[in-house]
CSV table of C-alpha atoms in Angstrom, one decimal:
chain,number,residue,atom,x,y,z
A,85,UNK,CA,0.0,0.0,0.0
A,86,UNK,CA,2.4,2.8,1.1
A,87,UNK,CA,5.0,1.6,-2.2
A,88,UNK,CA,1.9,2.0,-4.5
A,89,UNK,CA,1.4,5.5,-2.6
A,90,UNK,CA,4.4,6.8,-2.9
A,91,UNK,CA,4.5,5.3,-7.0
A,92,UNK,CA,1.2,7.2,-7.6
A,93,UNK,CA,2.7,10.1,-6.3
A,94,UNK,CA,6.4,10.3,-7.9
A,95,UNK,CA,4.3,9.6,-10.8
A,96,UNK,CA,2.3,12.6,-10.0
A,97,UNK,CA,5.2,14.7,-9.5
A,98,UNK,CA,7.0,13.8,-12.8
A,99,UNK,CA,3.7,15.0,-15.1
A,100,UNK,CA,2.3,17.7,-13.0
A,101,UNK,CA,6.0,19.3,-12.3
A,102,UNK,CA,6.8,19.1,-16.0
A,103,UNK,CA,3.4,20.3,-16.6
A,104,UNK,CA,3.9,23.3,-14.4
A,105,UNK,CA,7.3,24.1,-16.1
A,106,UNK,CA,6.1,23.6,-19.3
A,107,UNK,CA,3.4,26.5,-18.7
A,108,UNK,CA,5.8,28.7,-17.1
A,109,UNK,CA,8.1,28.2,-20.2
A,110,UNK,CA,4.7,28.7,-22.3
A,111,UNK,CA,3.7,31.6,-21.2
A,112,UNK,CA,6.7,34.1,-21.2
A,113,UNK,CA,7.1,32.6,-25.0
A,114,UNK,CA,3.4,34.0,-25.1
A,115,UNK,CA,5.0,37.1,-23.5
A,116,UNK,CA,7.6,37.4,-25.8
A,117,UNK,CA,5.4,36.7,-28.9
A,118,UNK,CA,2.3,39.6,-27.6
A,119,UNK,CA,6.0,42.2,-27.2
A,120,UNK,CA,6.7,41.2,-30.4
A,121,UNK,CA,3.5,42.4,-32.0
A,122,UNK,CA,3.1,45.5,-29.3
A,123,UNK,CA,6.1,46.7,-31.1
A,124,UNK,CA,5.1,46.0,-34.6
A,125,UNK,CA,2.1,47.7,-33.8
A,126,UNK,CA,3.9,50.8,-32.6
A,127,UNK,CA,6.2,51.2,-35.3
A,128,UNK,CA,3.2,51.0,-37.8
A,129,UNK,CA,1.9,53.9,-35.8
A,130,UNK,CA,5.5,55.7,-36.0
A,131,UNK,CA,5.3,55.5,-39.9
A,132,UNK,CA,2.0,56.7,-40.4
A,133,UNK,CA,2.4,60.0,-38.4
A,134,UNK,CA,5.8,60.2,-39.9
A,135,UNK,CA,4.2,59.8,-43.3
A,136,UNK,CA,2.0,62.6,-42.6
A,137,UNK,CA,3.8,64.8,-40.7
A,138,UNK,CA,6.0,64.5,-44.1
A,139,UNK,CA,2.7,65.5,-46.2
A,140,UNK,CA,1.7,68.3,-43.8
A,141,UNK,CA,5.6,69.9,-44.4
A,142,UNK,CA,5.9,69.1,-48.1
A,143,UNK,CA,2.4,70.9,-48.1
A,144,UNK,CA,3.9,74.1,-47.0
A,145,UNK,CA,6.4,74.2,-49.8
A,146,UNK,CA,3.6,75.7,-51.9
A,147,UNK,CA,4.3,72.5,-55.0
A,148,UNK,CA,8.1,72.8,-55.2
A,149,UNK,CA,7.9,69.3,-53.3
A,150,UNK,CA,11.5,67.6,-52.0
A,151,UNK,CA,12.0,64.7,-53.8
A,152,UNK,CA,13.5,62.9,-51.0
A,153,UNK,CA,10.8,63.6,-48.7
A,154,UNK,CA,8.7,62.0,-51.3
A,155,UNK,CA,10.5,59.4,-51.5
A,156,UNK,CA,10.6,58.8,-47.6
A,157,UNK,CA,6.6,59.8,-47.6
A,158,UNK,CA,6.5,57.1,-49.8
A,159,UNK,CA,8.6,54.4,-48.2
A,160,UNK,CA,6.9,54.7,-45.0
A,161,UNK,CA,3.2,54.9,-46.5
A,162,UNK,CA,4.4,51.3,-48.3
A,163,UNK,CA,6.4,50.0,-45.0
A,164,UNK,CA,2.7,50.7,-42.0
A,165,UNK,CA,1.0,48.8,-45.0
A,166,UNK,CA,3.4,45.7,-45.0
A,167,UNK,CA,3.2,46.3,-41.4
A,168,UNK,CA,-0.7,46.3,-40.9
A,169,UNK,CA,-0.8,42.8,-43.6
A,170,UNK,CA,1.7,41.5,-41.1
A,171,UNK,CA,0.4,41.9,-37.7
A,172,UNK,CA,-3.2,41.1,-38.8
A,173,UNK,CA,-1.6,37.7,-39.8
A,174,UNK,CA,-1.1,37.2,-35.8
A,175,UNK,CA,-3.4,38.9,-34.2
A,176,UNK,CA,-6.2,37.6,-32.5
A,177,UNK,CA,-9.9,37.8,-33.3
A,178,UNK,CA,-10.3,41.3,-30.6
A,179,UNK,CA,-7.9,43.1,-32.5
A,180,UNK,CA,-9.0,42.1,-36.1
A,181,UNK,CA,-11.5,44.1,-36.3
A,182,UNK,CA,-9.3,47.3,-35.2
A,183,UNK,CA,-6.2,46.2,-37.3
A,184,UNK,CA,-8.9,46.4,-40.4
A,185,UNK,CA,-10.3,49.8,-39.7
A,186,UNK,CA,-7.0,51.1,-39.7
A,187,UNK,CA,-5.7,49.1,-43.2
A,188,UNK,CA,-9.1,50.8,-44.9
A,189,UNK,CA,-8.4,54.5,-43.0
A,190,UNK,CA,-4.5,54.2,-44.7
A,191,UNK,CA,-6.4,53.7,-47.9
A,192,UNK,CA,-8.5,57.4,-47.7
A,193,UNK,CA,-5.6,58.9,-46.1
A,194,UNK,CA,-3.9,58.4,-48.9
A,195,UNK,CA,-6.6,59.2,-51.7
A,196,UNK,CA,-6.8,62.5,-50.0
A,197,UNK,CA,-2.8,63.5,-49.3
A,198,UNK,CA,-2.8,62.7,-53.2
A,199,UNK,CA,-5.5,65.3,-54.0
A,200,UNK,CA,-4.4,67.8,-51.6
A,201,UNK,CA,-0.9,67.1,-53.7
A,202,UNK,CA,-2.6,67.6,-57.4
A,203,UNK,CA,-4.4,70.8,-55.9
A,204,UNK,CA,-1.5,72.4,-54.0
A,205,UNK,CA,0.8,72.0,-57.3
A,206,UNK,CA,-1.9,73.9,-59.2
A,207,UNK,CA,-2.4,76.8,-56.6
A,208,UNK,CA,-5.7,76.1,-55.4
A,209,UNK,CA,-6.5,76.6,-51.5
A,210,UNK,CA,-8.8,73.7,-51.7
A,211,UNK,CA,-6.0,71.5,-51.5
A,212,UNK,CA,-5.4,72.5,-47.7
A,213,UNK,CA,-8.9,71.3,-46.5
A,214,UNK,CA,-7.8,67.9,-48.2
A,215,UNK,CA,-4.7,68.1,-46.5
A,216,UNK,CA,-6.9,68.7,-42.9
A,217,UNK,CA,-9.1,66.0,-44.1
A,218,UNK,CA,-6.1,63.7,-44.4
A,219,UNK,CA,-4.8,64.9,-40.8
A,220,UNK,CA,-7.8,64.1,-39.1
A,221,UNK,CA,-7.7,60.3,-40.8
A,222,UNK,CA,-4.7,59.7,-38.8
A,223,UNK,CA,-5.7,61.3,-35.8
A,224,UNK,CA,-8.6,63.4,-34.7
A,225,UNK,CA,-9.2,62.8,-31.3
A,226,UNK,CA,-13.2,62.6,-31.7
A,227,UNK,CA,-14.2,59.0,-30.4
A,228,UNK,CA,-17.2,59.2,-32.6
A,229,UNK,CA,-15.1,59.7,-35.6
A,230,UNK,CA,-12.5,56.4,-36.7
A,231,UNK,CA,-8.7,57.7,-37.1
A,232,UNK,CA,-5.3,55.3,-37.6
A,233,UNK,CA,-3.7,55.9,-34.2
A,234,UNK,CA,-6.9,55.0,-32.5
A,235,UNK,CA,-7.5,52.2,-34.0
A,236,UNK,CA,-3.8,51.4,-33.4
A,237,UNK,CA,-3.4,52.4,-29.8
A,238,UNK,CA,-6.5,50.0,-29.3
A,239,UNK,CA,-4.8,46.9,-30.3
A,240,UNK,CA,-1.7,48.1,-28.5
A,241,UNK,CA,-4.0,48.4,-25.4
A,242,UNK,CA,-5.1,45.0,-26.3
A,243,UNK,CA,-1.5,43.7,-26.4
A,244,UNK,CA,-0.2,45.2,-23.2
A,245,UNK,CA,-3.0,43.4,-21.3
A,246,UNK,CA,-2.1,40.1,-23.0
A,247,UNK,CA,1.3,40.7,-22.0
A,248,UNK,CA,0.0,41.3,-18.0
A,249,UNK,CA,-2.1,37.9,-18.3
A,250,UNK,CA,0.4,35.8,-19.8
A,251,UNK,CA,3.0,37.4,-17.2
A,252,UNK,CA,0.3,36.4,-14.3
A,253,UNK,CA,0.0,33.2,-15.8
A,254,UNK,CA,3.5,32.1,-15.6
A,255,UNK,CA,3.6,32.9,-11.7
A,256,UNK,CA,0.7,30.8,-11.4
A,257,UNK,CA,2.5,28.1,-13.1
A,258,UNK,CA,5.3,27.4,-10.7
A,259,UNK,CA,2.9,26.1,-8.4
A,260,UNK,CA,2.7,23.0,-9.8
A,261,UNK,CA,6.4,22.0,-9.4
A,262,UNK,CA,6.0,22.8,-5.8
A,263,UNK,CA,2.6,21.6,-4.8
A,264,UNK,CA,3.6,18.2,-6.2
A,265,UNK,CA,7.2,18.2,-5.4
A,266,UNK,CA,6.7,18.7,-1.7
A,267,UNK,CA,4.1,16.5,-1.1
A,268,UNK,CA,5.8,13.8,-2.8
A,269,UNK,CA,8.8,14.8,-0.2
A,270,UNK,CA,6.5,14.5,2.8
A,271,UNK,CA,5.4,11.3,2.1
A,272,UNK,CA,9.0,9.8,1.5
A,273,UNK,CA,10.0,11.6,5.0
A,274,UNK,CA,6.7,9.9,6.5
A,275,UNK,CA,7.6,6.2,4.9
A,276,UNK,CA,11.2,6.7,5.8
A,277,UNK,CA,10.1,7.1,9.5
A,278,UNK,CA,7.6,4.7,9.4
A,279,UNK,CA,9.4,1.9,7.5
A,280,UNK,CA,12.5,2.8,10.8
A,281,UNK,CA,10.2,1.8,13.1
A,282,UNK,CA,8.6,-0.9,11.8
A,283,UNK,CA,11.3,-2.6,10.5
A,284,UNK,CA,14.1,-1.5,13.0
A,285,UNK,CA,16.6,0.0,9.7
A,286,UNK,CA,17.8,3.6,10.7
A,287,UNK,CA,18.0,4.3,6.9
A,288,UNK,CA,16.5,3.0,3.8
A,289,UNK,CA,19.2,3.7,1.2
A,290,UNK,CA,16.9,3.5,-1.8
A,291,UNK,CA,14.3,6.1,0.1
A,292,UNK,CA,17.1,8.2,0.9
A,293,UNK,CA,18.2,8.7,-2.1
A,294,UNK,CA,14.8,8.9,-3.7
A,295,UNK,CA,14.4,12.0,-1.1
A,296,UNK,CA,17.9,13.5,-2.1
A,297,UNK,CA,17.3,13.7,-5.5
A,298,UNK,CA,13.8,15.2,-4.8
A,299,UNK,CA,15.2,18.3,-2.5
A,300,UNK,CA,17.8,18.9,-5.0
A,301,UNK,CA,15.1,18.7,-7.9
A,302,UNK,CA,12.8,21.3,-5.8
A,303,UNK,CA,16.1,23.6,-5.0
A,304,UNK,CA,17.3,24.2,-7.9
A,305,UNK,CA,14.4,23.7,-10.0
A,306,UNK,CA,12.4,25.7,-8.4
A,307,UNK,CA,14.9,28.8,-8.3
A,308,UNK,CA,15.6,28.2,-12.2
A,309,UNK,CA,12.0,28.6,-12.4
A,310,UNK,CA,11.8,31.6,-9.9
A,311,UNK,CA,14.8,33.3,-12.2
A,312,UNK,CA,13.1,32.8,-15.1
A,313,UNK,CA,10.2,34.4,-14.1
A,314,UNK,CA,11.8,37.6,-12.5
A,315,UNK,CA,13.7,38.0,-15.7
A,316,UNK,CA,10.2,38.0,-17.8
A,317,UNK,CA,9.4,40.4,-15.1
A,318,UNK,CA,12.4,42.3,-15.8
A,319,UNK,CA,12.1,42.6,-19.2
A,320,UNK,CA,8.7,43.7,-19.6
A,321,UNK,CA,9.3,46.6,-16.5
A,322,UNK,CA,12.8,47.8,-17.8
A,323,UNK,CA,13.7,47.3,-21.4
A,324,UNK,CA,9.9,46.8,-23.0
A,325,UNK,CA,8.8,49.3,-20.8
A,326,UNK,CA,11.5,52.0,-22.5
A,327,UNK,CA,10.5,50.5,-26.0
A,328,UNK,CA,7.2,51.1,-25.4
A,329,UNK,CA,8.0,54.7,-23.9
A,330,UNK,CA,10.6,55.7,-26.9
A,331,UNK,CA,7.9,54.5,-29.5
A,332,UNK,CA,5.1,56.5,-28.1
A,333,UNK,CA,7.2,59.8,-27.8
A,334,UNK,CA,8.6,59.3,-31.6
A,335,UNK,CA,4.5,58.9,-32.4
A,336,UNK,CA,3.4,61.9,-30.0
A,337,UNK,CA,6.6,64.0,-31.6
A,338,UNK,CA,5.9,63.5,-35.5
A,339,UNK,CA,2.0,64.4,-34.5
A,340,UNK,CA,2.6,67.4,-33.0
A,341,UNK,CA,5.3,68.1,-36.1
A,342,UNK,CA,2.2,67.7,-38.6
A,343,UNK,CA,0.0,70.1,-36.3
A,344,UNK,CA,2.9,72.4,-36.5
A,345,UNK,CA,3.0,72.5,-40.3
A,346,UNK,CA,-1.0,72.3,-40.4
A,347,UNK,CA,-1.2,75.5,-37.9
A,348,UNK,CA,0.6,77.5,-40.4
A,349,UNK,CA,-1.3,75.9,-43.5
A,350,UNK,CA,-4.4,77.4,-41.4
A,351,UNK,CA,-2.9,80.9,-42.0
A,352,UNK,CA,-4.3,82.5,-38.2
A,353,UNK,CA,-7.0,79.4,-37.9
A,354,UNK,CA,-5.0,77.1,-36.6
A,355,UNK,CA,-5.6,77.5,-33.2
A,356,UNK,CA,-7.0,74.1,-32.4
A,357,UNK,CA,-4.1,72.7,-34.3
A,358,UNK,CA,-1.8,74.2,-31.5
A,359,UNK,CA,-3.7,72.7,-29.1
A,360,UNK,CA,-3.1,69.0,-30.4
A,361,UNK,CA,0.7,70.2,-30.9
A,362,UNK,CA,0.5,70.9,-27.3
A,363,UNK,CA,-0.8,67.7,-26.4
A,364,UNK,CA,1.5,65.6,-28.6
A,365,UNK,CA,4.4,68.0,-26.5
A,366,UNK,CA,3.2,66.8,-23.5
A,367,UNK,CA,3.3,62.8,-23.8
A,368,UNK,CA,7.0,63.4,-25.2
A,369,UNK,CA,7.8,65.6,-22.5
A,370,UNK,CA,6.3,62.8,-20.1
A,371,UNK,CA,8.2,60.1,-21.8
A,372,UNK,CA,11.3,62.2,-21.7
A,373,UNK,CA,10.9,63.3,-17.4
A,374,UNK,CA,9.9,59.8,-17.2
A,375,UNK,CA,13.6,59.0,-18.3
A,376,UNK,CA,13.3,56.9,-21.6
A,377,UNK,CA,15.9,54.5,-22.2
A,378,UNK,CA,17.9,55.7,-18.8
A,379,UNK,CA,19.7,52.8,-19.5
A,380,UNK,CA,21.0,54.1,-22.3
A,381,UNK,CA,22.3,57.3,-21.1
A,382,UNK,CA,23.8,59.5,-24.1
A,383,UNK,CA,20.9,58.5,-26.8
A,384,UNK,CA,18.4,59.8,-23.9
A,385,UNK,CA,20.7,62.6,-22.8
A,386,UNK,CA,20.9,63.8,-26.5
A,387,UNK,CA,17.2,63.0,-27.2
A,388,UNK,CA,16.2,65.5,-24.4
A,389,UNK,CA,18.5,68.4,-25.4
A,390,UNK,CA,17.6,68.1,-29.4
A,391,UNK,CA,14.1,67.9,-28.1
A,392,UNK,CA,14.7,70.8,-26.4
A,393,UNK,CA,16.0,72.8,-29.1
A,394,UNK,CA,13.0,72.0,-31.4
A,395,UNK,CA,10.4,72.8,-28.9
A,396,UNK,CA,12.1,76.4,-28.8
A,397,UNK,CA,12.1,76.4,-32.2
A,398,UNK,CA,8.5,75.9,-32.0
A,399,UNK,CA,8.0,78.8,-29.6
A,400,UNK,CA,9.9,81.5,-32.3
A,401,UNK,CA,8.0,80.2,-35.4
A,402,UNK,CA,4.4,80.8,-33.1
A,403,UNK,CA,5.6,84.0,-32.6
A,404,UNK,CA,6.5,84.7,-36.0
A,405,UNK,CA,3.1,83.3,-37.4
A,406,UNK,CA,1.4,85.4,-34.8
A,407,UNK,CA,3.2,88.6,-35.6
A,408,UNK,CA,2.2,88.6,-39.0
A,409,UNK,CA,5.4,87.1,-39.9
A,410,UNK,CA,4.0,84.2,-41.9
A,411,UNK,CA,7.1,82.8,-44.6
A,412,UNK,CA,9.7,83.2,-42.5
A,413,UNK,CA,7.1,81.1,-39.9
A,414,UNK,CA,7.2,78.6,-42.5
A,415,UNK,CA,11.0,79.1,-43.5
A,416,UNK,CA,11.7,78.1,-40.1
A,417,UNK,CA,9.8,75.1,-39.5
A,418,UNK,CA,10.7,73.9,-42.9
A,419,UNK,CA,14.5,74.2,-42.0
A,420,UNK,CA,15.4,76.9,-44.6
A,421,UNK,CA,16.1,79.2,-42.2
A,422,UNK,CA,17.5,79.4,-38.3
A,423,UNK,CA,15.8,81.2,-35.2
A,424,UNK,CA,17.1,84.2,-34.3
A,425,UNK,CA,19.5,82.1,-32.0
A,426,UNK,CA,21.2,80.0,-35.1
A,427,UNK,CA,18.7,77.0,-34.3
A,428,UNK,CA,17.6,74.8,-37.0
A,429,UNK,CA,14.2,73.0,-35.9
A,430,UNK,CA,14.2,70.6,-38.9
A,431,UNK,CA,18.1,69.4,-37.8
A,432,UNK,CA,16.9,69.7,-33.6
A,433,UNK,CA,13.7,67.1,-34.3
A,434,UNK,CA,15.5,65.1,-36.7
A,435,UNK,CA,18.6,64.2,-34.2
A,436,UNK,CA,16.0,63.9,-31.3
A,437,UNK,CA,14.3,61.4,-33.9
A,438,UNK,CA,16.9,59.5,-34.5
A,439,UNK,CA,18.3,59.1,-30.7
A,440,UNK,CA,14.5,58.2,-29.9
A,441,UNK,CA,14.6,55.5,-32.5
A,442,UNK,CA,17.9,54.3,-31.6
A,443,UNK,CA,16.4,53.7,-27.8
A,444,UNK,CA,13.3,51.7,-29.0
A,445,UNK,CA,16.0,49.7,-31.3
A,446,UNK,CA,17.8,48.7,-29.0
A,447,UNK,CA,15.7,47.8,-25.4
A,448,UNK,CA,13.3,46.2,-28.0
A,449,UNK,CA,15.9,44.2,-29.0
A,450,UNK,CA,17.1,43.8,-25.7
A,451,UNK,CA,13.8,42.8,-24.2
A,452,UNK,CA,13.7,40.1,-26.6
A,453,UNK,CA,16.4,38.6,-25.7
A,454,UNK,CA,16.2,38.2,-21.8
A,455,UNK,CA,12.7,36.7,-22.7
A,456,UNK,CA,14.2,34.5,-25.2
A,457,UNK,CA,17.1,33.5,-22.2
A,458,UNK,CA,14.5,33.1,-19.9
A,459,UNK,CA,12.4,30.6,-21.5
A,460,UNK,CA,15.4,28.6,-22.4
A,461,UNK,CA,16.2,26.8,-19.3
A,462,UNK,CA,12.8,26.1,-18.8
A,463,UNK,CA,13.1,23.6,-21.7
A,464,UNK,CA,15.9,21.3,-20.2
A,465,UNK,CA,14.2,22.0,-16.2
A,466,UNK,CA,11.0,20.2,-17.9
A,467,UNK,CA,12.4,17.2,-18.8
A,468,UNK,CA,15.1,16.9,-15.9
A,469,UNK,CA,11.9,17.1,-13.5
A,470,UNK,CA,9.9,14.7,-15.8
A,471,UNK,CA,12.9,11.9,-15.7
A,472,UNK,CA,13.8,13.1,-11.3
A,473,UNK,CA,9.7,12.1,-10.8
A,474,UNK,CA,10.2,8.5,-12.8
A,475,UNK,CA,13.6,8.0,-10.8
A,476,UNK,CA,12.1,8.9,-7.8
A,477,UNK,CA,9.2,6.6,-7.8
A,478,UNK,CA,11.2,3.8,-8.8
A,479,UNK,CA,13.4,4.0,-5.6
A,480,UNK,CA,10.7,4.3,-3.7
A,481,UNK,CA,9.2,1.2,-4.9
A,482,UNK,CA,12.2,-0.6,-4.6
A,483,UNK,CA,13.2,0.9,-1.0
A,484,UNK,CA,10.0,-0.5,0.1
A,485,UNK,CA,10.6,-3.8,-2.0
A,486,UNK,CA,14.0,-4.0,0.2
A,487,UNK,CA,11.8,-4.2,3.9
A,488,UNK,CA,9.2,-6.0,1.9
A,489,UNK,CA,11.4,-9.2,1.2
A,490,UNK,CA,12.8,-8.7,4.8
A,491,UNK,CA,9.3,-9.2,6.2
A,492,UNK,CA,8.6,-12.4,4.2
């Protein structure tokens, strides 16, 4: 009876414990997998308000369009479709439905930049109310009306609460290793002192053993398991965390560059656009106090400064455009011309740009990799605690075997 008892329940431990592994190891690949497209999502987001902050500029240059810019308007029109095709591949049926909105919004978007083009080329102020209509496609802040970055930010919302629940999930995991692993070692301390008394053997080698192997399995296992999961933790809190942060301020910075070029495409109407510049300023201000990419210390340092220097830059072509002061409003936010203190804004956003970008990079690319190194060990700890449970059970059965044949 107790050598079937204590079979049954190294049996127990071998399937449940590599079960519970097994999960653990499942979900922060889950983790790793819902980062994966939390990024992808975010960098489609990046290109389409980089695409139209590009419109909204090359707008202002009155049809002597930059070829270059057209070329990068272009590029990054093409790459948030790719992107979009991409992520709808793996995303889930919540998401879907967003992902879709915003593939068929890219679509108008487009149709009307393209007739805002045509008109602007020709001379004809109609081509600015396409260019608004275009604007408020991407983002209009009206929850009534559909736009691209809300539609977006939805299925990033989506993402970062898949990422909590599959985190959550491999905490609950570990349980199982210990739940069973214990109470397997209770029961081989209880037979060990029962089969002492009963048979008058201080020690049952085979038990012993069995119990050795067991303690070790639990100790080390279950602080592999323990490491792995603060290192998910880790990643997620630290280097997703400044991915996520650096991606949202590149976003929140190329909006508030098209409602720069749209407030002076408004000609003294853009009032509400300097608003919305105002509140793109303040998320990348926010990101930027809340220390993106600390970690990374002279991309974040430079970041802030360039930053910095724009936002200034900002202040002096606002004063220009509200002093009547219109072209050289527009030569300074194009880049053609300095502030009165030798400051180009184009150069200032453009290096705080590409620090920004540089810090979602690389702690995206970080992040992936400690998830990747914390699933890993998971993989070998199942199967070690799979072939300990099978081990254990059979020298239980045979320590029992041992005072078995003594009795008869």
């Amino acid at each position: 009876m107790v050598r079937a008892i204590l079979i049954l329940l190294g049996v127990a431990f071998a399937v449940a414990g590599a079960f519970g592994v097994n999960q653990r190891a499942n979900a922060i690949g889950k983790v790793r997998v819902a980062s994966r497209q939390l990024l992808a999502l975010q960098d489609i987001q990046v290109r389409v308000v980089h695409a139209d902050a590009i419109a909204s500029s090359s707008y202002l240059r009155s049809g002597q369009e930059d070829p270059t810019q057209r070329t990068a308007y272009l590029a990054e029109i093409a790459a948030a479709g790719d992107g979009l095709v991409a992520v709808s591949g793996a995303a889930g049926s919540n998401d879907l439905a967003e992902l879709s909105d915003a593939s068929r919004l890219l679509g108008s978007y487009v149709g009307l930049v393209e007739q805002a083009r045509a008109n602007n080329r020709q001379g004809f102020p109609v081509g600015a109310t396409y260019q608004r209509q275009a604007n408020a496609i991407v983002s209009n802040g009206d929850p009534d009306a559909p736009d691209i970055v809300s539609s977006l930010t939805a299925a990033e919302a989506s993402q970062r609460q898949q990422i909590n629940d599959r985190l959550a999930s491999a905490h609950r995991a570990g349980v199982w290793l210990h739940i069973a692993g214990w109470s397997l070692f209770v029961a081989l301390l209880l037979c060990s002192w029962w089969l002492a008394g009963t048979f008058r053997r201080v020690v049952n080698v085979p038990i012993a053993v069995a119990a050795l192997v067991l303690l070790l399995v639990l100790i080390i296992g279950g602080s592999m398991q323990a490491r792995a999961a603060t290192d998910a933790d880790s990643a997620i809190g630290n280097q997703l965390a400044h991915a996520d942060d650096a991606a949202q301020a590149r976003a929140a910075a190329f909006e508030a560059r098209s409602q720069e070029a749209l407030t002076l495409i408004n000609r003294g109407n853009g009032a509400a656009n300097e608003t919305n510049w105002l509140r793109g300023n303040d998320v990348v201000q926010r990101a930027l106090d809340r220390g993106v990419g600390a970690d990374n210390n002279s991309s974040a340092s430079a970041a802030a400064a360039a930053y910095d220097g724009y936002r200034v830059a900002h202040t002096e072509i606002r004063r220009l455009d509200n002093a009547g002061n219109w072209d050289q409003a527009v030569a300074v936010s194009l880049g053609t011309a300095t502030t009165t203190a030798g400051t180009n804004a184009v150069d200032q956003f453009d290096t705080f740009d590409q620090q920004v970008d540089r810090i979602a990079t690389d702690e995206s690319a970080l992040a992936a990799a400690h998830l990747s190194d914390a699933v890993s060990p998971l993989k070998l700890l199942r199967n070690v605690v799979f072939l300990a449970g099978l081990v254990v059970a059979s020298l239980a059965a045979l320590g029992c075997g041992q005072r078995l044949r003594e009795y008869r």
